[in-house]
PDB file of C-alpha atoms and ligand atoms in Angstrom:
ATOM      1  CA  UNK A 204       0.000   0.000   0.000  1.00 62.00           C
ATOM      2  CA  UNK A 205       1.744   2.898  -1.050  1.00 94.00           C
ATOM      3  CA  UNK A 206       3.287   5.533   1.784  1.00 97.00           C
ATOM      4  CA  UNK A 207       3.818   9.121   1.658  1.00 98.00           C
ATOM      5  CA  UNK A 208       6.780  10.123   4.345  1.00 98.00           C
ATOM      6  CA  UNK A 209       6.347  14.132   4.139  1.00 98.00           C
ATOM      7  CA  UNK A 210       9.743  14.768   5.913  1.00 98.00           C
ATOM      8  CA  UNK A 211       9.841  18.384   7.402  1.00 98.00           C
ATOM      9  CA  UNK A 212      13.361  19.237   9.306  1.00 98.00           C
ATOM     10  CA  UNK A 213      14.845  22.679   8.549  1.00 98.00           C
ATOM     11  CA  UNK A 214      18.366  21.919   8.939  1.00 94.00           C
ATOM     12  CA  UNK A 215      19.098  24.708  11.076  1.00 93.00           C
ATOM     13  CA  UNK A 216      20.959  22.844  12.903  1.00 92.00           C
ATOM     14  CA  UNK A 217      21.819  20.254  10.581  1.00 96.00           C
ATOM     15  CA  UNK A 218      20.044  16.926  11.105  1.00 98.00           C
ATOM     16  CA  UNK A 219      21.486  13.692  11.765  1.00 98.00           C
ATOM     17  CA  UNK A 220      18.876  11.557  12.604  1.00 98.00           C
ATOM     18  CA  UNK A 221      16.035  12.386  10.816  1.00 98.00           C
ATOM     19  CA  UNK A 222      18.439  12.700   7.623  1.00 98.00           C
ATOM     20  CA  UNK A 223      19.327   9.025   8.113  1.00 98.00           C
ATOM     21  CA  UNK A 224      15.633   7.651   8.615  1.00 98.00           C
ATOM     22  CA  UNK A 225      14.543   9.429   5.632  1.00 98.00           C
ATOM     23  CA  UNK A 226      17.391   7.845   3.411  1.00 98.00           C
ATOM     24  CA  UNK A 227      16.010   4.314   5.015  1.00 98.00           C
ATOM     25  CA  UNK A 228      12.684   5.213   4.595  1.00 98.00           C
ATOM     26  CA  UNK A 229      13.909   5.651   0.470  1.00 97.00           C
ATOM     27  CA  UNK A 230      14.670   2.806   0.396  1.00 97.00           C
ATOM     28  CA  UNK A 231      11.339   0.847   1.114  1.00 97.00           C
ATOM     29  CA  UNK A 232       8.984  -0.693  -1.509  1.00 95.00           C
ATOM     30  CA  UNK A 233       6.058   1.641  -1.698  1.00 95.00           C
ATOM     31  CA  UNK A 234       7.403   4.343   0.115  1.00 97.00           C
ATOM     32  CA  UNK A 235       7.329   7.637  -1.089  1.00 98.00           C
ATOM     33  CA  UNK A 236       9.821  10.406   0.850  1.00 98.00           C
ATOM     34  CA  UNK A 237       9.025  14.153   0.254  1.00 98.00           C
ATOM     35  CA  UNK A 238      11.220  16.704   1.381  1.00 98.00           C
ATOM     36  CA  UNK A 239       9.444  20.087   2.290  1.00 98.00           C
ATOM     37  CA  UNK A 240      12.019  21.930   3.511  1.00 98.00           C
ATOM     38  CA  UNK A 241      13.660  21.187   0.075  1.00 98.00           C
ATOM     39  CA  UNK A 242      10.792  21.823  -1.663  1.00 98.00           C
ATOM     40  CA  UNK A 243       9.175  24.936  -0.180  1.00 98.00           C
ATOM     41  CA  UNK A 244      12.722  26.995   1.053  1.00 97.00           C
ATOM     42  CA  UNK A 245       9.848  29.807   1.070  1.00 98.00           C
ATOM     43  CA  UNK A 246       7.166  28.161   2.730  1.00 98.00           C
ATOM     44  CA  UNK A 247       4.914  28.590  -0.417  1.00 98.00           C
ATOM     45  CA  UNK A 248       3.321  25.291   0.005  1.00 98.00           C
ATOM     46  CA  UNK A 249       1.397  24.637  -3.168  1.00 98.00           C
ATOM     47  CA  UNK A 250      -1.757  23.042  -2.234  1.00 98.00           C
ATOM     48  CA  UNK A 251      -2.917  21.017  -5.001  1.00 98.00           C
ATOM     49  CA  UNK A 252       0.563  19.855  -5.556  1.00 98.00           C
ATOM     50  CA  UNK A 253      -0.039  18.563  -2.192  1.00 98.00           C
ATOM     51  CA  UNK A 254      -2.970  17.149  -1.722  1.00 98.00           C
ATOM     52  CA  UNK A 255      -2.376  15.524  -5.251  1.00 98.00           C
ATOM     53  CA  UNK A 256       0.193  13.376  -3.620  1.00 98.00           C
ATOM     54  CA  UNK A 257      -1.977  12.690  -0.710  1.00 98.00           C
ATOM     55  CA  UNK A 258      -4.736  11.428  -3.103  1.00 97.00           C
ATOM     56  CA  UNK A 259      -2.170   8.826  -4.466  1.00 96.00           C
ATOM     57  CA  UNK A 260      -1.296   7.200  -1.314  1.00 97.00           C
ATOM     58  CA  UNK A 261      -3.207   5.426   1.687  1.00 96.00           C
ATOM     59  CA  UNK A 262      -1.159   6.298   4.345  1.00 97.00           C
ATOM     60  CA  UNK A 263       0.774   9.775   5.363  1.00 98.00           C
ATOM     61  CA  UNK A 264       3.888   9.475   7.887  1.00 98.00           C
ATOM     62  CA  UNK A 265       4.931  13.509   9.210  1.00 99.00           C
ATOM     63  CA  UNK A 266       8.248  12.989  10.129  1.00 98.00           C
ATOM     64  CA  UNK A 267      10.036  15.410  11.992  1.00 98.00           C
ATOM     65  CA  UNK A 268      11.983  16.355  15.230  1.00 98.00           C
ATOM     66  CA  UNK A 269       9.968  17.709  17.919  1.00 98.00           C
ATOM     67  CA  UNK A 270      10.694  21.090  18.458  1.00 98.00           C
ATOM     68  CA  UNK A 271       8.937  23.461  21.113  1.00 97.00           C
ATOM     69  CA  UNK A 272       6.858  19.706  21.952  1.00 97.00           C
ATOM     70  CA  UNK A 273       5.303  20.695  18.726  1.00 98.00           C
ATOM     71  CA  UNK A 274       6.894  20.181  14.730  1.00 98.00           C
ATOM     72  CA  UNK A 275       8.685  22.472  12.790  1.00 98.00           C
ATOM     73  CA  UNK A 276       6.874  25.816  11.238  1.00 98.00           C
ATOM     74  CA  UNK A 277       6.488  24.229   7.652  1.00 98.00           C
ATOM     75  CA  UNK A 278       4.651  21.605   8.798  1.00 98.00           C
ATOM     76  CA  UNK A 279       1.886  23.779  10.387  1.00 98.00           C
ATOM     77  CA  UNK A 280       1.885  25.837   7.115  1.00 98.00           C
ATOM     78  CA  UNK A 281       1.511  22.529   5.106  1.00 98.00           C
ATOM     79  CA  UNK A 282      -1.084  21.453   7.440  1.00 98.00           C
ATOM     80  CA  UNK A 283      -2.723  25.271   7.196  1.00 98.00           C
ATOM     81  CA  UNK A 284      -2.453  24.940   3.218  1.00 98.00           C
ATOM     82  CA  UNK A 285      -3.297  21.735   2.147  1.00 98.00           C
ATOM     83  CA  UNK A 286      -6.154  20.568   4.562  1.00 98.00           C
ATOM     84  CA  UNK A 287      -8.720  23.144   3.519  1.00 98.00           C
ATOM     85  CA  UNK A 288     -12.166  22.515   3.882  1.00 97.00           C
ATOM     86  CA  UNK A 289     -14.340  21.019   1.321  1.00 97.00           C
ATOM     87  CA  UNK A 290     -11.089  18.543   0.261  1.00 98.00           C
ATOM     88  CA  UNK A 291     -10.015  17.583   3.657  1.00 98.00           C
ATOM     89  CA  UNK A 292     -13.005  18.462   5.774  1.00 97.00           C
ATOM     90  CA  UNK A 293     -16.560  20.324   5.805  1.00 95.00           C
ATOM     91  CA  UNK A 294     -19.518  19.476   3.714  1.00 90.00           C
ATOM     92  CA  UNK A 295     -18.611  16.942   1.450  1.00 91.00           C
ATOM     93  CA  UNK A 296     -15.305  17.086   1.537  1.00 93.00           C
ATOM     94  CA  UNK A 297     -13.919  12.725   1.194  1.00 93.00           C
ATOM     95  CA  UNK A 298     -10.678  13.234  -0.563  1.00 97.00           C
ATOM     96  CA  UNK A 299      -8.285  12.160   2.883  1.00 97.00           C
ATOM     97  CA  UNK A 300     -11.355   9.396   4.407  1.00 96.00           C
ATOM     98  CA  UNK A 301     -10.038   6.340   5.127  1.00 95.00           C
ATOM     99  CA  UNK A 302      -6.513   7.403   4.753  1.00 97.00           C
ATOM    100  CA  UNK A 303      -4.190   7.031   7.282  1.00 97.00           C
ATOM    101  CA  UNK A 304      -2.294   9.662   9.714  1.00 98.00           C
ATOM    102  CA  UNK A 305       0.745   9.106  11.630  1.00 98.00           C
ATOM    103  CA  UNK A 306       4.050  10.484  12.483  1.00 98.00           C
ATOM    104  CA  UNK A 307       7.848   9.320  12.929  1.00 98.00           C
ATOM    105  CA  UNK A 308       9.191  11.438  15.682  1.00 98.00           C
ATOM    106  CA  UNK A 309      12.516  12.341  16.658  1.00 98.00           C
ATOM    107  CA  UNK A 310      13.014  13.558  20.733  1.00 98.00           C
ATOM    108  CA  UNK A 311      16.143  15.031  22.712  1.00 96.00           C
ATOM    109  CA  UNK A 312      13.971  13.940  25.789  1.00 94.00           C
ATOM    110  CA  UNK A 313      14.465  10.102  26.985  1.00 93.00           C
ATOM    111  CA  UNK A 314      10.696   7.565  26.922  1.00 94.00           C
ATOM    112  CA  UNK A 315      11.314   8.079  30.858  1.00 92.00           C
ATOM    113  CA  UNK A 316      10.611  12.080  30.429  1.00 92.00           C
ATOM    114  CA  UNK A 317       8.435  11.685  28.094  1.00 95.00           C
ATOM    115  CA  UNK A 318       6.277   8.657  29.870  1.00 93.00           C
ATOM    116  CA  UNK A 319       4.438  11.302  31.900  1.00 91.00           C
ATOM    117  CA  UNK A 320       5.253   9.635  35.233  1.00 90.00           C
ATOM    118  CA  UNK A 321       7.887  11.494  36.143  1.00 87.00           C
ATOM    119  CA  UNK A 322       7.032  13.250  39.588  1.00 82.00           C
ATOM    120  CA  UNK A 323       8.359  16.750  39.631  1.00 77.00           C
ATOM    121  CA  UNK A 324       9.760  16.336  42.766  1.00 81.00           C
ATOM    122  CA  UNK A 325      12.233  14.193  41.613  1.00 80.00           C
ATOM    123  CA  UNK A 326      13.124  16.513  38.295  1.00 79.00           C
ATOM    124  CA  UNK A 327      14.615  19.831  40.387  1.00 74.00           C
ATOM    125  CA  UNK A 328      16.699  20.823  37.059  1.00 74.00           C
ATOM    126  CA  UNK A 329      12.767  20.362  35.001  1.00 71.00           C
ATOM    127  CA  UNK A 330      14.730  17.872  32.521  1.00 75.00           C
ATOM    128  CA  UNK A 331      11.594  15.654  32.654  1.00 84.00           C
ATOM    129  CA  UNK A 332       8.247  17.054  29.945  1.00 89.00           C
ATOM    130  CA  UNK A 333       5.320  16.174  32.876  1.00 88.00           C
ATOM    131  CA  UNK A 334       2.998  15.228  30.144  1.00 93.00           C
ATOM    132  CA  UNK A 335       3.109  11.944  28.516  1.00 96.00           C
ATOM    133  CA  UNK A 336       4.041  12.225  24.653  1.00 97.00           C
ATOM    134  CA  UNK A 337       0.455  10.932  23.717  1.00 97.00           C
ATOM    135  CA  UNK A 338      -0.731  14.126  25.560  1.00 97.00           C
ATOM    136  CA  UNK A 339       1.738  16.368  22.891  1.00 98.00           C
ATOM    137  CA  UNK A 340       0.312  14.363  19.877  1.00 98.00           C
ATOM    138  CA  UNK A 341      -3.182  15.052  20.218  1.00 98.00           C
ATOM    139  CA  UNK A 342      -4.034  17.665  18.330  1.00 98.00           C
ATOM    140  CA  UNK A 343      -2.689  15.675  14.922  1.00 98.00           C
ATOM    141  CA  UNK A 344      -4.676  13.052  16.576  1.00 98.00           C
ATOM    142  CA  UNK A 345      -7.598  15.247  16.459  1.00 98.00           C
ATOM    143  CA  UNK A 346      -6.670  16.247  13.285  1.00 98.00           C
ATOM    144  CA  UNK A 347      -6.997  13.565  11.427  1.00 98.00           C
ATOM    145  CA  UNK A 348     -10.215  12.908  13.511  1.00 97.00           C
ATOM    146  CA  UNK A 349     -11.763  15.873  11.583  1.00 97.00           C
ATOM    147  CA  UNK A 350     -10.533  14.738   8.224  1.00 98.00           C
ATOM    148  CA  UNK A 351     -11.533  11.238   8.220  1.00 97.00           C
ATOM    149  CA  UNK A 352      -8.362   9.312   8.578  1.00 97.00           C
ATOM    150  CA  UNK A 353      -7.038   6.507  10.599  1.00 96.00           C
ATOM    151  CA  UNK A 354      -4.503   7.514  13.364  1.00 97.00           C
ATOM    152  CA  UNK A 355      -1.828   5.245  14.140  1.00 97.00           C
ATOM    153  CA  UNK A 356       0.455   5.459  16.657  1.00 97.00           C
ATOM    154  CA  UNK A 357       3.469   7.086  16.057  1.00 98.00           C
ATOM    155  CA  UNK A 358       7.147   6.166  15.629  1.00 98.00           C
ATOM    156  CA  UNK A 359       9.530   7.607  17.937  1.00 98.00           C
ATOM    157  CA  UNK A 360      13.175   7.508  18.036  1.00 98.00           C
ATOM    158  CA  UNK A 361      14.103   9.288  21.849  1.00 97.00           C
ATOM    159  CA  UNK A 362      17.499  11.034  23.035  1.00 96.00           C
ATOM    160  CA  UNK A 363      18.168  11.676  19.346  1.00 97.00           C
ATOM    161  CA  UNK A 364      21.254  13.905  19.988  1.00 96.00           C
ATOM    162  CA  UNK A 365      22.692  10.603  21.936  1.00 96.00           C
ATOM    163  CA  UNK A 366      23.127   8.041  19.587  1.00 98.00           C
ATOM    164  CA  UNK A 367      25.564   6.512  18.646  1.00 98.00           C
ATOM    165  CA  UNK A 368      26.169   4.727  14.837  1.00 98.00           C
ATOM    166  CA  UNK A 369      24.836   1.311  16.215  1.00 98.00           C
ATOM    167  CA  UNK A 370      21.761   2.798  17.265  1.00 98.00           C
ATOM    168  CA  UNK A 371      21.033   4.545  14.526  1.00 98.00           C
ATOM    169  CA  UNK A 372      21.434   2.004  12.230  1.00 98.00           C
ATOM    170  CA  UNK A 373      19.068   0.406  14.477  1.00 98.00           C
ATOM    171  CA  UNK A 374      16.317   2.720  14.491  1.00 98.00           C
ATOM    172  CA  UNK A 375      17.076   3.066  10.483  1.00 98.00           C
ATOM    173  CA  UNK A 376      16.023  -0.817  10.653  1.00 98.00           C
ATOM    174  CA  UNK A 377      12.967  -0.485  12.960  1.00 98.00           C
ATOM    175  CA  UNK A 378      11.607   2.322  11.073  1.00 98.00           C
ATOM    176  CA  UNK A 379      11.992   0.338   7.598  1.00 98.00           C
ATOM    177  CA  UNK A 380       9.930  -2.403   9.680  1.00 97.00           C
ATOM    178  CA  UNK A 381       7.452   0.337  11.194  1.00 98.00           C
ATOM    179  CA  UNK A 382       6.543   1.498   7.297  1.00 97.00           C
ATOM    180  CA  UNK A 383       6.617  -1.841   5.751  1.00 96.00           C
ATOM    181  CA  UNK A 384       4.092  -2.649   8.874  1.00 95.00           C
ATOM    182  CA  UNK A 385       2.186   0.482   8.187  1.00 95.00           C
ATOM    183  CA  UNK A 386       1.615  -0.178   4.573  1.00 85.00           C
ATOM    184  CA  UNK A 387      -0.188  -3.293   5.747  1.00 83.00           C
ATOM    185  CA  UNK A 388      -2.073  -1.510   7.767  1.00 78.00           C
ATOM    186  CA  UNK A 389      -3.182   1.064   5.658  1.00 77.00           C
ATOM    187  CA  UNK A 390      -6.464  -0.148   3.972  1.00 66.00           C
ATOM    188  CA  UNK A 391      -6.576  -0.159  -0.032  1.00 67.00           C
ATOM    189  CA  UNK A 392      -8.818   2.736  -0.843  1.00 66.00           C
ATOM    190  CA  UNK A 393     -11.425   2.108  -3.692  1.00 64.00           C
ATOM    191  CA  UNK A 394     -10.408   3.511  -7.381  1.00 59.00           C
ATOM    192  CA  UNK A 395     -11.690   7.224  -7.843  1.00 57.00           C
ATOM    193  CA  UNK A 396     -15.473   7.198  -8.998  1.00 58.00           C
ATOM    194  CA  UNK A 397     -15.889   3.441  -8.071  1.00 56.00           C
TER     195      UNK A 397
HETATM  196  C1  LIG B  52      14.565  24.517  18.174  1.00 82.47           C
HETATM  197  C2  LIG B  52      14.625  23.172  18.838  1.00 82.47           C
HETATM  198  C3  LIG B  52      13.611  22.816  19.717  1.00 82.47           C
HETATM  199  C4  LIG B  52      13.633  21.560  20.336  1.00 82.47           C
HETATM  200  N1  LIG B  52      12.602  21.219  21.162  1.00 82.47           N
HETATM  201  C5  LIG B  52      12.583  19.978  21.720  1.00 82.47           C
HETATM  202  C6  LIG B  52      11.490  19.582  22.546  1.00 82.47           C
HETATM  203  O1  LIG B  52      10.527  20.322  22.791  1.00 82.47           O
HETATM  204  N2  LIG B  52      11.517  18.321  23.071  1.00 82.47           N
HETATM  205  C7  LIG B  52      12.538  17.444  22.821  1.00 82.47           C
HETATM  206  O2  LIG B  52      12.503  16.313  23.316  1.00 82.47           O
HETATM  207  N3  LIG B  52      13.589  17.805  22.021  1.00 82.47           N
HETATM  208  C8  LIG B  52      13.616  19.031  21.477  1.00 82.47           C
HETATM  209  N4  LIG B  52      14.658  19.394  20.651  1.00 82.47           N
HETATM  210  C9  LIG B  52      15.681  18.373  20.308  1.00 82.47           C
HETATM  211  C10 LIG B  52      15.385  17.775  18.925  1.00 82.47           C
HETATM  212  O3  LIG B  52      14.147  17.085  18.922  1.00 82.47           O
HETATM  213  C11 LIG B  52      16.506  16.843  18.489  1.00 82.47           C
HETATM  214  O4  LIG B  52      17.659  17.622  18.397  1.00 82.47           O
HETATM  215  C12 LIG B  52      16.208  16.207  17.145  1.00 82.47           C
HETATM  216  O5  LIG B  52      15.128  15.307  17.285  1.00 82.47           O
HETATM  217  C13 LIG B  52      17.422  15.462  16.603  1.00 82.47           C
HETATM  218  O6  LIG B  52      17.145  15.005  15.284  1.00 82.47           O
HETATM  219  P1  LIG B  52      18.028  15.516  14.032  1.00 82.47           P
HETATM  220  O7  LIG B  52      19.413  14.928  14.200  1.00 82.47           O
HETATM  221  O8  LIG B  52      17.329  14.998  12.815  1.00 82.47           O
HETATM  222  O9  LIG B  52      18.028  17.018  14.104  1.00 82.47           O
HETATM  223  C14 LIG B  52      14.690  20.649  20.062  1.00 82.47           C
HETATM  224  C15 LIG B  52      15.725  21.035  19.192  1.00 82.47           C
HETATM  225  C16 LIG B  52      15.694  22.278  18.588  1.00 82.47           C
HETATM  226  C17 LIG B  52      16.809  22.663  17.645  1.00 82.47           C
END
């Protein structure tokens, strides 16, 4: 089932990580990477480009760092640009139903800051994030709510900044098995007009 990765980093500082899961995600079957920073230096996101290449895939993976517990700006303007209403949602709109919305996520924080469990009083230097990273994710999560789509749970690689070339490679190879598993899990969309 085919896979749109819309990969949204702005370089600034230059990425490791996400630069490396993007060159494994090229090289999966049905995978499809997409490079906005690359592609909109400007952040004139071109809509029907967009949601063109949306329409020809089942499943949509943002993958980014987190920055600010949020993404990067071009991703909001993508999301402000391409999901208008009446193709993504509102009245009739059907052109992202039954597609699927997830993201492959890149953290400085450890899972232990980010499991939401970690009590304050044992964080004096406020390393830890308080809220679990399902609580960050849920306005995509409500996003894709809105527009019809499927969420799945997202990919996360943690203490990016840390790793070394072992485990990089190694979150390279889970995140080739996390798309080839998403693909399955996308479900095949009817042909237009059918
Ligand atoms: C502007 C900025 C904001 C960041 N905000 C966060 C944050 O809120 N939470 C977090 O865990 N890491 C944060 N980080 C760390 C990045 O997520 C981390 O450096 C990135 O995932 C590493 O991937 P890369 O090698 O592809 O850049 C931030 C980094 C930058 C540059």
């Amino acid at each position: 089932m085919p896979v749109l990765v819309l990969h949204a980093h702005p370089n600034t500082p230059p990425s490791r990580v996400n630069a490396a899961l993007a060159a494994a995600a090229r090289s999966v079957p049905g995978v499809t990477v997409h490079d906005l920073y690359e592609t909109y230096p400007h952040f004139f996101v071109d809509a029907r480009r967009e949601q063109a290449l949306v329409e020809a895939h089942e499943a949509v993976v943002f993958q980014h760092p987190i920055y600010w517990y949020s993404a990067p700006p071009l991703l909001k303007q993508w999301w402000d640009t391409v999901l208008e209403e009446g193709w993504a949602y509102g009245g009739n709109a059907s052109a992202t139903v039954g597609r699927t919305w997830t993201h492959a996520l890149s953290t400085g924080g450890s899972e232990h800051s980010y499991s939401g469990r970690v009590d304050p009083a044992d964080d004096p230097a406020g390393r830890a994030n308080f809220f679990a990273l399902d609580d960050y994710v849920k306005p995509w999560r409500q996003s894709a709510r809105l527009c019809g789509m499927r969420w799945h749970p997202p990919f996360t690689v943690h203490e990016a900044g840390r790793l070394d070339d072992a485990q990089l490679a190694d979150a390279c190879a889970r995140y080739r098995a996390f798309l080839v598993a998403l693909g399955a899990f996308a479900t095949p969309l009817p042909p237009p007009g059918a």
